[in-house]
XYZ file of C-alpha atoms in Angstrom:
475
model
C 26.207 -28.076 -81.695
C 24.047 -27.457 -84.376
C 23.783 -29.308 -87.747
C 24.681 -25.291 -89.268
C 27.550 -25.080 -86.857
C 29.027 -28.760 -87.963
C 29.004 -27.753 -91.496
C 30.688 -24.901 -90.906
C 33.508 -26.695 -88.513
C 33.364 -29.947 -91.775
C 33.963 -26.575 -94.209
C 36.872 -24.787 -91.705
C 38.338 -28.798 -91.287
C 38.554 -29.411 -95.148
C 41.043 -25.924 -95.027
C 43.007 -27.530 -92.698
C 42.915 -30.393 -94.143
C 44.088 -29.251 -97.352
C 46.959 -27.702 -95.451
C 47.864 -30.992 -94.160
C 47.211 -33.406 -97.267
C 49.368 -30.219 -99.153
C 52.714 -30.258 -97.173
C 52.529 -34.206 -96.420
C 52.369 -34.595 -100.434
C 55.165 -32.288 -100.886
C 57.053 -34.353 -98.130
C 57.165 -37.182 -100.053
C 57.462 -36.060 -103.392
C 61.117 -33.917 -103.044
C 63.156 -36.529 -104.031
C 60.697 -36.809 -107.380
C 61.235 -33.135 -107.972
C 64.656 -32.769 -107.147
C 65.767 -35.546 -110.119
C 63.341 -34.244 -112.543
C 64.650 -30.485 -112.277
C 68.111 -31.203 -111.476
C 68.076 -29.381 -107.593
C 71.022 -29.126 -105.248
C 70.264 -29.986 -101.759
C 69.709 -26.274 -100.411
C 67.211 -25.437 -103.036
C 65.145 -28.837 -102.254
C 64.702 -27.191 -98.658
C 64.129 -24.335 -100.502
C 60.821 -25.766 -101.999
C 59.523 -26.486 -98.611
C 61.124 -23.230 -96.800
C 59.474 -21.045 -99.766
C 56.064 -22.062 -98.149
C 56.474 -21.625 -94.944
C 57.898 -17.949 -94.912
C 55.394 -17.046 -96.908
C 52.991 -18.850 -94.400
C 55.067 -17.400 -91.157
C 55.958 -14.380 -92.743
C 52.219 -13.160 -93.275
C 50.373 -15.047 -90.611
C 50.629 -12.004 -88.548
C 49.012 -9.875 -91.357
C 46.197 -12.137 -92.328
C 45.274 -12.849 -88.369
C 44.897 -8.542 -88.903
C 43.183 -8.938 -92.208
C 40.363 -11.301 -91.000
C 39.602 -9.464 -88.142
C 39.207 -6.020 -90.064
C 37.982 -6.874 -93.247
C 35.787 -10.419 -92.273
C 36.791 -13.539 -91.661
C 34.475 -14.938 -93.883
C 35.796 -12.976 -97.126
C 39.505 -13.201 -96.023
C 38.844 -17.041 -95.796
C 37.070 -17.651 -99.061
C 39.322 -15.016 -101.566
C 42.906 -16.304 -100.336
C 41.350 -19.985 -100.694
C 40.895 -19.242 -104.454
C 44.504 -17.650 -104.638
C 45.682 -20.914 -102.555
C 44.194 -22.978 -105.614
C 45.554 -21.252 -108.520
C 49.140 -20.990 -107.445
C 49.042 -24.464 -106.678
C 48.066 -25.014 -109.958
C 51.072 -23.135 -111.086
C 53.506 -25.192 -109.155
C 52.633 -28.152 -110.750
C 53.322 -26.303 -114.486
C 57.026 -25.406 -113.105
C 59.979 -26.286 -115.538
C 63.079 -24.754 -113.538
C 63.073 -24.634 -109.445
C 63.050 -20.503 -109.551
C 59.612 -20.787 -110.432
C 58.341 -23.671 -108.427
C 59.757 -22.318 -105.245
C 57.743 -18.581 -106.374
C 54.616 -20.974 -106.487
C 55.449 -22.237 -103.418
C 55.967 -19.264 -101.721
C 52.655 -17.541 -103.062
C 50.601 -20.679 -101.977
C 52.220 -19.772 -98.531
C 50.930 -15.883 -98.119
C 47.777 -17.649 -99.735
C 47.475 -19.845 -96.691
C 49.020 -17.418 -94.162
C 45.538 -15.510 -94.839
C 42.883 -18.339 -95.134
C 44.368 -20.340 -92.058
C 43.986 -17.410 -89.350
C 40.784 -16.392 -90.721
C 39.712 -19.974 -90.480
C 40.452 -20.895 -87.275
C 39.092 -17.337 -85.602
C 35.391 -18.344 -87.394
C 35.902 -21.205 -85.061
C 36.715 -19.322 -81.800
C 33.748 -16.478 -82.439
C 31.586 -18.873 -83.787
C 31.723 -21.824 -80.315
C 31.625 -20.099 -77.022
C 34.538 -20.676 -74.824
C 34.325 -24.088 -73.200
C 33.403 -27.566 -73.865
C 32.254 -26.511 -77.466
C 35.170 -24.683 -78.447
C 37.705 -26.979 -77.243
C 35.869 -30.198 -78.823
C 36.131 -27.767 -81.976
C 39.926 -27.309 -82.153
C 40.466 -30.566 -81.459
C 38.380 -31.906 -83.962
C 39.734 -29.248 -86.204
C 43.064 -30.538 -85.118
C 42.946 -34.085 -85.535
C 41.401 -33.315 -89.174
C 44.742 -31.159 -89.812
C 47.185 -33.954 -88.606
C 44.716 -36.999 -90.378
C 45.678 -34.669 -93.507
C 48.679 -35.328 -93.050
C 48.420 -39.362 -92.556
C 46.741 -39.069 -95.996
C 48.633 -36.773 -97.640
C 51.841 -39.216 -97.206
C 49.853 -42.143 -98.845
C 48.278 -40.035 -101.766
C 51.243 -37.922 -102.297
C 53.173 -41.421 -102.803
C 51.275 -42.789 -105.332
C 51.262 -39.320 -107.263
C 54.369 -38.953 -107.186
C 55.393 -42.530 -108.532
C 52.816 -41.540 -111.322
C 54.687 -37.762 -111.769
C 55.491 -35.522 -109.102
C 53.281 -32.208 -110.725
C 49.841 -34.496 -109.360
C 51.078 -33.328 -106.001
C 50.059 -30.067 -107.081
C 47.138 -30.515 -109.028
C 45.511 -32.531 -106.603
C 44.768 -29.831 -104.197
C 43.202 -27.393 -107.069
C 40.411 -30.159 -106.929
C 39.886 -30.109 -103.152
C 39.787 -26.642 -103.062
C 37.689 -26.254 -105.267
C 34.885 -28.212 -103.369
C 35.910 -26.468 -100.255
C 35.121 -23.141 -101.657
C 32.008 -24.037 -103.052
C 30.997 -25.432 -99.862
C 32.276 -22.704 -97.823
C 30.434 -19.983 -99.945
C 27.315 -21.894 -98.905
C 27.811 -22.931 -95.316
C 29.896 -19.877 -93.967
C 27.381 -17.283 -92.878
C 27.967 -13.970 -93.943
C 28.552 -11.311 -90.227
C 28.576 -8.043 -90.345
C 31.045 -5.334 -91.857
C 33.594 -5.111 -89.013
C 33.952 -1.507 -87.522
C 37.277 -0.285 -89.340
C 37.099 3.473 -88.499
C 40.350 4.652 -86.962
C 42.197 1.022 -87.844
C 44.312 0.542 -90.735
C 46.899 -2.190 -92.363
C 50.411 -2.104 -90.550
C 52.153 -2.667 -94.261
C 55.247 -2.096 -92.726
C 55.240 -4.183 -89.973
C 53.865 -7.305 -92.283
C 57.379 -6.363 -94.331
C 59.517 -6.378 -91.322
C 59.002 -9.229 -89.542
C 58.924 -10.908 -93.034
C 62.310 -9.544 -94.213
C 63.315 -10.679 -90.329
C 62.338 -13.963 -90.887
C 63.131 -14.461 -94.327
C 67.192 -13.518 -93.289
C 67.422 -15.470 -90.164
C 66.268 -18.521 -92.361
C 68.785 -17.863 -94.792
C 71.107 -17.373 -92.273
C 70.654 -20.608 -90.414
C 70.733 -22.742 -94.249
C 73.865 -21.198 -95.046
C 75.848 -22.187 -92.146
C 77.295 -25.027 -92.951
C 78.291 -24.101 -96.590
C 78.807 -20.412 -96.341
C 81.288 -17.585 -95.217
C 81.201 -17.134 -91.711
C 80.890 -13.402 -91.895
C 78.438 -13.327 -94.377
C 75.991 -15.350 -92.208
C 77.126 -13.508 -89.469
C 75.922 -10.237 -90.936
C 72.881 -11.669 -92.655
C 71.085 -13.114 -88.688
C 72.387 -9.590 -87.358
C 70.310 -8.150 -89.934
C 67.150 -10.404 -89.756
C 67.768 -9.778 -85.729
C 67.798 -6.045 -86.282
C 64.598 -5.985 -88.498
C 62.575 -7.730 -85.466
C 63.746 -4.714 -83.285
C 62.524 -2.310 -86.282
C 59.453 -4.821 -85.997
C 59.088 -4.208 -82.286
C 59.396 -0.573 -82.534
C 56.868 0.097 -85.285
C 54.172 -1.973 -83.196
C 54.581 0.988 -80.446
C 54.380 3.232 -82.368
C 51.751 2.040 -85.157
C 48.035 3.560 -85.296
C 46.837 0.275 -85.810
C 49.813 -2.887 -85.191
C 50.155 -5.982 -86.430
C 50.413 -7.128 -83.167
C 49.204 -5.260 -80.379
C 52.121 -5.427 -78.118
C 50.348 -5.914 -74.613
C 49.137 -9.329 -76.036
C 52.586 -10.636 -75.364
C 51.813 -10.139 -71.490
C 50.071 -12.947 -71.348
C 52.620 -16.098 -70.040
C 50.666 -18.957 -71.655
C 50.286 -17.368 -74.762
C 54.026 -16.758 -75.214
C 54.669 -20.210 -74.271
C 52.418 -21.828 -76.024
C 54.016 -19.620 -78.892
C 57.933 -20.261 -78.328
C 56.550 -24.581 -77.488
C 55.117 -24.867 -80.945
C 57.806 -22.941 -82.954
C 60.022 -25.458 -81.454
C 57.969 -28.252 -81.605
C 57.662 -27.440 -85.829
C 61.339 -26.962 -86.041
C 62.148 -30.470 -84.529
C 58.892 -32.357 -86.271
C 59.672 -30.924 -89.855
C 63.819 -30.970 -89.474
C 63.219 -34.882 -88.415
C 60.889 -35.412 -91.340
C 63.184 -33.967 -93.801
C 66.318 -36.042 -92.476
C 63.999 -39.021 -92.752
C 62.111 -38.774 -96.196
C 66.054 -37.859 -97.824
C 67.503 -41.386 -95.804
C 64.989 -43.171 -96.995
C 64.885 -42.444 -100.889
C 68.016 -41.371 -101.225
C 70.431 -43.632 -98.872
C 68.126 -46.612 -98.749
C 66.950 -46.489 -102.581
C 63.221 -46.546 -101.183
C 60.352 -45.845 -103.563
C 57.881 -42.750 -103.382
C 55.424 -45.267 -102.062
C 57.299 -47.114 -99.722
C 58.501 -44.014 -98.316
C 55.023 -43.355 -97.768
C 53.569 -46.172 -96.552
C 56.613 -46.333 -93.634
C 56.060 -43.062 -92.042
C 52.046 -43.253 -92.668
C 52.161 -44.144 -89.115
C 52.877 -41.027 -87.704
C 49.256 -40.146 -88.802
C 47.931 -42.265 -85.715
C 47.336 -38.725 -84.287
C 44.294 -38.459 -86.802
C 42.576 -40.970 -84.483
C 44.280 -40.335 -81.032
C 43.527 -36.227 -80.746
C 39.854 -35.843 -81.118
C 39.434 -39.598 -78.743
C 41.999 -39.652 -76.338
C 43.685 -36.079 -75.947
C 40.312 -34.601 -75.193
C 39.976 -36.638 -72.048
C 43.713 -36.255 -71.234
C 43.170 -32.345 -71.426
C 39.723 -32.655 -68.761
C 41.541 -35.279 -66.493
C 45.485 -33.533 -66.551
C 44.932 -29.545 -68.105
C 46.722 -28.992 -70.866
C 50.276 -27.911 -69.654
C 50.673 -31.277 -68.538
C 49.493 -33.162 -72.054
C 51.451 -30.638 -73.955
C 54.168 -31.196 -71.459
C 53.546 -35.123 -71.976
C 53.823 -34.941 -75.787
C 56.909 -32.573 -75.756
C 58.682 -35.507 -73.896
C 57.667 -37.990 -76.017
C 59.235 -35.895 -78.999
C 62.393 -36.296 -77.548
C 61.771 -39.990 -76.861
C 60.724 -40.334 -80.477
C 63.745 -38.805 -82.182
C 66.301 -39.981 -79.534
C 65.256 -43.689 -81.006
C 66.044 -42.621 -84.228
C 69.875 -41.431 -83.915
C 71.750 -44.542 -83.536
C 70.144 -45.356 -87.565
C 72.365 -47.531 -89.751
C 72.739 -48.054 -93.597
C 71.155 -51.717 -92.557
C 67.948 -50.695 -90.605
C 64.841 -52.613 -91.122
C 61.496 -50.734 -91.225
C 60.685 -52.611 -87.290
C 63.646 -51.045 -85.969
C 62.102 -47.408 -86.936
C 58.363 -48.173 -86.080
C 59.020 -47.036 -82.420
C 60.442 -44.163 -83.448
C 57.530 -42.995 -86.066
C 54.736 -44.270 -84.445
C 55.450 -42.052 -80.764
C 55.803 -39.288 -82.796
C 52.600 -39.821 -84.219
C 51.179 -39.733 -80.259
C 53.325 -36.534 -79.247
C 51.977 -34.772 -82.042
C 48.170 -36.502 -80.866
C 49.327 -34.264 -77.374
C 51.107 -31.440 -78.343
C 48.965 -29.497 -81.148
C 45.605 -29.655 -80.535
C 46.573 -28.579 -76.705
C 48.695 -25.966 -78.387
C 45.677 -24.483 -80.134
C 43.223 -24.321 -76.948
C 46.061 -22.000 -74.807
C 47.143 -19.886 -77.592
C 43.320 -18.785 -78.065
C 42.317 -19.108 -74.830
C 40.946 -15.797 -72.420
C 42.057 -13.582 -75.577
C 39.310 -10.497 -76.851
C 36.617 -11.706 -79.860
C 38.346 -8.411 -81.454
C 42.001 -10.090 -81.695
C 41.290 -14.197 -82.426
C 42.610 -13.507 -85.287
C 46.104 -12.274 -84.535
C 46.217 -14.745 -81.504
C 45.661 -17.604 -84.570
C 48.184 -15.857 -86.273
C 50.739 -15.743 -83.376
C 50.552 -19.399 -83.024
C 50.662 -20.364 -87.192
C 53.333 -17.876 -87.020
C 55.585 -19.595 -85.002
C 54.830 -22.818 -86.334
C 55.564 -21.654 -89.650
C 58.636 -19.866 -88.676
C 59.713 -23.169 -86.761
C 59.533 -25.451 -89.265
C 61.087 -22.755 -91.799
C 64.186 -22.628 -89.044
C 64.009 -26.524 -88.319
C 64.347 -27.182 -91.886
C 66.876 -24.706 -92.415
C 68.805 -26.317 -89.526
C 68.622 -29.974 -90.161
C 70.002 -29.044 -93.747
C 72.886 -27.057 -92.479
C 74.161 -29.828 -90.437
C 73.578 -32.502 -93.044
C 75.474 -30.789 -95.821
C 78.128 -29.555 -93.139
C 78.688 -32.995 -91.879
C 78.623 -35.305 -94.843
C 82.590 -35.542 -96.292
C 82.174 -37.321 -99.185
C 79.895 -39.205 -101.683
C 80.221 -42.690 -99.973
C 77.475 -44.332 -98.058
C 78.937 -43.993 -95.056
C 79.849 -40.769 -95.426
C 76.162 -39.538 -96.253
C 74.878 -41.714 -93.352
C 77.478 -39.769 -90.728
C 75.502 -36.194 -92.222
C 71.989 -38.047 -91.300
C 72.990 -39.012 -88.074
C 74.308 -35.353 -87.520
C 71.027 -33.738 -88.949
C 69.305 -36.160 -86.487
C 70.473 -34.149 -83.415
C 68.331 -30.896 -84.188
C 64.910 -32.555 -83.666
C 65.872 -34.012 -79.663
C 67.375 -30.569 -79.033
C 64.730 -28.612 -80.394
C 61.903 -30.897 -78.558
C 63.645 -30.765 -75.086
C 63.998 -27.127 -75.331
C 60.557 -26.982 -75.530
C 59.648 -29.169 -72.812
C 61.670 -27.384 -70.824
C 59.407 -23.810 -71.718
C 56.267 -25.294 -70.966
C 57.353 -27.140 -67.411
C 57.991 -23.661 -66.524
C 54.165 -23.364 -66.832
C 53.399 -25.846 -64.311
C 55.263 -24.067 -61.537
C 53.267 -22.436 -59.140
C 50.137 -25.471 -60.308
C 48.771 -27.378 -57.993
C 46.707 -29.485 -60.558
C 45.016 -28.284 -64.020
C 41.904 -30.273 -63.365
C 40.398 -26.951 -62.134
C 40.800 -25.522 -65.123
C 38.883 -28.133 -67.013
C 36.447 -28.273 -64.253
C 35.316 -24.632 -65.285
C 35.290 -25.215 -68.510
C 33.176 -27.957 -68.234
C 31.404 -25.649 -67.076
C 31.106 -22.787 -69.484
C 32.978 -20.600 -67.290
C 36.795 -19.320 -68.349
C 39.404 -19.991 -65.857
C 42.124 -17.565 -65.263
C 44.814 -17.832 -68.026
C 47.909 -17.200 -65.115
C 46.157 -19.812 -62.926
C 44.658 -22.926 -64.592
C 48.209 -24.529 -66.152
C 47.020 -23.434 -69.413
C-alpha cells in the first residue's frame, strides 16, 4: 500500500470513526438527556431509533447515490450535512427537535458511510489488500466506539449538548483532510440511470412502521400494532415490486441471488439488534437502577472496546487460518455466551460479576463485523459496491433500530411498578432479546458452512490475489 492509499484509508477510518465515537457518546449520555428534557422511556429510544432509520432507511439510496453521482462528492457533501445537524442537536430545548436532529444526522450518514466504504473496495484490489483494509477500517469503527464511551462520559457529566458538539470538531478535520487526500475519479456514466425516489420512500416508510410497530407492543392496542407491521410489511412488497419494475432500482434484485451476501445481510441485522438492545438494557440498569454516574457508566462497559485492538491483530489471522463463516460463526456464539452471562443480574451486582459478560462481547464483535464486511462486498461488480455497502449498513441500521425497539417493548411491558424490584424484573425481561437475537443468527450463518469442507481455500486464493467462488469458499 502506498503512503496516498493510507491517507486515504486514515481519511475513510476517521468517517467511521466518527460514526462510532457519535453513537457510543449518545449511549452514554441518554440518561443526561432524558432528565434535562423531561423524556418518557419510548421517546429516549426514540433519540437513538431517530438515527438509525434515517441511517437504515437511506443506506440503500446513498449506496445508489455514490455509485452514480461519485463517491468522492457523495462522501464529502453529506459529511458537511452530518456536521451541521449535529450541531443542531446539541441546541435542542424539547425532544421533537432533538430526535429531527437525530434523524437528519442519520440520512446524513446513510450517504457518507456507503460512499465511504465503496472508495475502499474500488480503490484496494480484491485480496490481501482489501481485506487488511476493512479490517483496519473496522477495528477503527469499533475503537470509536471504546472511545466514544469514555469521552461521551466525561461530556456528559460536564452537560450532555458536548456530545453533540464534539463531533462538529472532528468533522471538520475529516473534511478538510478528505478534500485533500480523496482523489477526484471520473464523472460516472449516468446515461439511461436515474434515482429510484420511490423505492428510497418505500422501504423507508416500511421500516419506519415495523419499528414503530415493534416499540409499541408492549404499551399499545393490539390492533393498532397489528395494522401498523401489516402496513410496514405491505410497503416492502410495494418495495419489491417497484425494484422489477424500476428503470434504474435501488437495489438490483438479482443481487439477492447471491447466498453469502444475504446471509451475511440477515447475520448482521441480527447481530445489531441483539448488540444495541443489550446496550440499551445495560446503560438504563446502570444509571438508572444502580444510581451510576455518566462516567462510571462509561468506564464499566469501556471494555467492550477490546475489539479496537483484537480485529485488525487477531481476526485477520483467524479469517486466513478458519475463512470467515467460521470466525463470524465463532463470534455469533460468543454473543450468546456474552448476554446469556448477563441475565441472572441482581440489584446487588458488583462490576466483576459483569466483566465476563462485557468483555466477550467486546471479542464477538472483534469476530463478527469486520468478517461481516469482507462477505457482504466480496465477488460483487465495481459498478454496485456501493449498494452492496448499503445492503449491509442497511441491515445493521435496521437491526439495531428493531433491537432497540424490542428490548424497550419488553422492558416497559414487564416492569409492574415503580419499586426496585419491580424495574429489575423489566431488565431481566429486556435481557432475553439480545441471546435470542444472537442465536438466531448463528444459526443463519452455520447454514453457510454446509456443503464446506474447510475455508482455508478460500484464504489461500486470496492470499493470492485471486477471488474464490462466493458459493464455494465458506464466505
Amino acid at each position: 500500500m502506498t503512503g496516498r492509499a493510507w491517507g486515504v484509508l486514515f481519511v475513510l477510518c476517521g468517517a467511521i470513526f466518527l460514526e462510532g465515537v457519535d453513537v457510543a457518546m449518545l449511549n452514554v449520555a441518554l440518561p443526561s438527556i432524558r432528565a434535562d428534557l423531561g423524556l418518557s422511556t419510548g421517546t429516549l429510544q426514540w433519540v437513538m431509533s431517530a438515527y438509525v432509520l434515517g441511517y437504515g432507511g437511506f443506506m440503500l439510496l446513498g449506496g445508489r447515490a455514490a455509485d452514480l453521482f461519485g463517491r468522492r462528492r457523495m462522501f464529502l457533501s453529506w459529511l458537511t450535512v452530518f456536521l451541521l445537524f449535529s450541531g443542531l442537536g446539541g441546541l435542542a430545548t424539547e425532544g421533537w427537535m432533538l430526535i429531527t436532529a437525530r434523524f437528519v444526522t442519520g440520512v446524513a450518514a446513510a450517504f457518507m458511510t456507503p460512499a465511504g466504504l465503496s472508495i475502499i473496495t474500488t480503490s484496494f484490489p480484491e485480496g490481501p489488500q482489501r481485506n487488511k483494509a476493512l479490517l483496519v477500517y473496522s477495528g477503527t469503527a469499533a475503537g470509536g466506539f471504546s472511545i466514544g464511551l469514555v469521552v461521551g462520559g466525561l461530556l456528559a457529566s460536564a452537560d450532555w449538548r458536548w456530545v453533540f458538539f464534539a463531533p462538529v470538531i472532528l468533522s471538520s478535520v475529516i473534511l478538510v483532510a478528505g478534500t485533500a487526500l480523496i482523489p477526484r475519479s471520473a464523472r460516472p456514466d449516468r446515461d439511461g440511470q436515474g434515482m429510484d425516489v420511490a423505492g428510497a420512500v418505500s422501504v423507508t416508510a416500511a421500516i419506519l412502521l415495523l419499528v414503530l410497530a415493534v416499540e409499541r407492543a408492549g404499551h399499545g392496542a393490539a390492533g393498532v400494532t397489528a395494522l401498523t407491521a401489516g402496513a410496514g410489511l405491505l410497503l416492502f412488497l410495494v418495495f419489491a415490486l417497484i425494484e422489477r419494475k424500476a428503470a434504474s432500482p435501488l437495489v438490483r434484485l438479482g443481487i439477492l441471488r447471491r447466498g453469502n451476501l444475504v446471509r451475511a445481510n440477515l447475520a448482521g441485522l441480527l447481530f445489531a439488534a441483539g448488540f444495541f438492545g443489550f446496550q440499551f438494557v445495560v446503560v438504563l440498569y446502570l444509571q438508572e437502577l444502580r444510581g451510576w454516574s455518566t462516567l462510571e457508566t462509561s468506564f464499566a462497559m469501556i471494555v467492550i472496546g477490546v475489539d479496537a485492538i483484537v480485529s485488525p491483530t487477531l481476526t485477520p489471522k483467524l479469517v486466513d487460518r478458519f475463512g470467515n463463516a467460521r470466525v463470524i460463526l465463532g463470534g455469533l456464539l460468543l454473543a450468546v455466551l456474552s448476554y446469556a452471562l448477563m441475565l441472572p443480574l441482581g440489584l446487588d451486582w458488583t462490576y466483576p460479576m459483569m466483566f465476563p459478560s462485557l468483555i466477550i462481547l467486546g471479542l464477538a464483535f472483534s469476530l463478527a463485523y469486520g468478517p461481516l464486511t469482507i462477505v457482504a462486498t466480496d465477488g460483487v461488480e465495481e459498478s454496485e459496491q456501493g449498494v452492496a455497502g448499503g445492503l449491509l449498513y442497511t441491515s445493521f441500521q435496521f437491526g439495531a433500530a428493531l433491537g432497540l425497539s424490542s428490548a424497550t417493548a419488553v422492558l416497559t411491558a414487564a416492569t409492574d411498578g415503580t419499586s426496585d424490584q419491580a424495574l429489575l424484573d423489566g431488565h431481566r425481561a429486556a435481557l432475553l432479546v439480545p441471546p435470542a437475537a444472537a442465536a438466531l443468527a448463528a444459526l443463519i450463518t452455520a447454514f453457510g458452512l454446509r456443503g464446506t469442507s474447510r475455508t482455508v481455500a478460500g484464504s489461500a486464493a486470496a492470499a493470492t490475489g485471486t477471488a474464490p467462488e462466493p458459493a464455494g469458499s465458506g464466505r
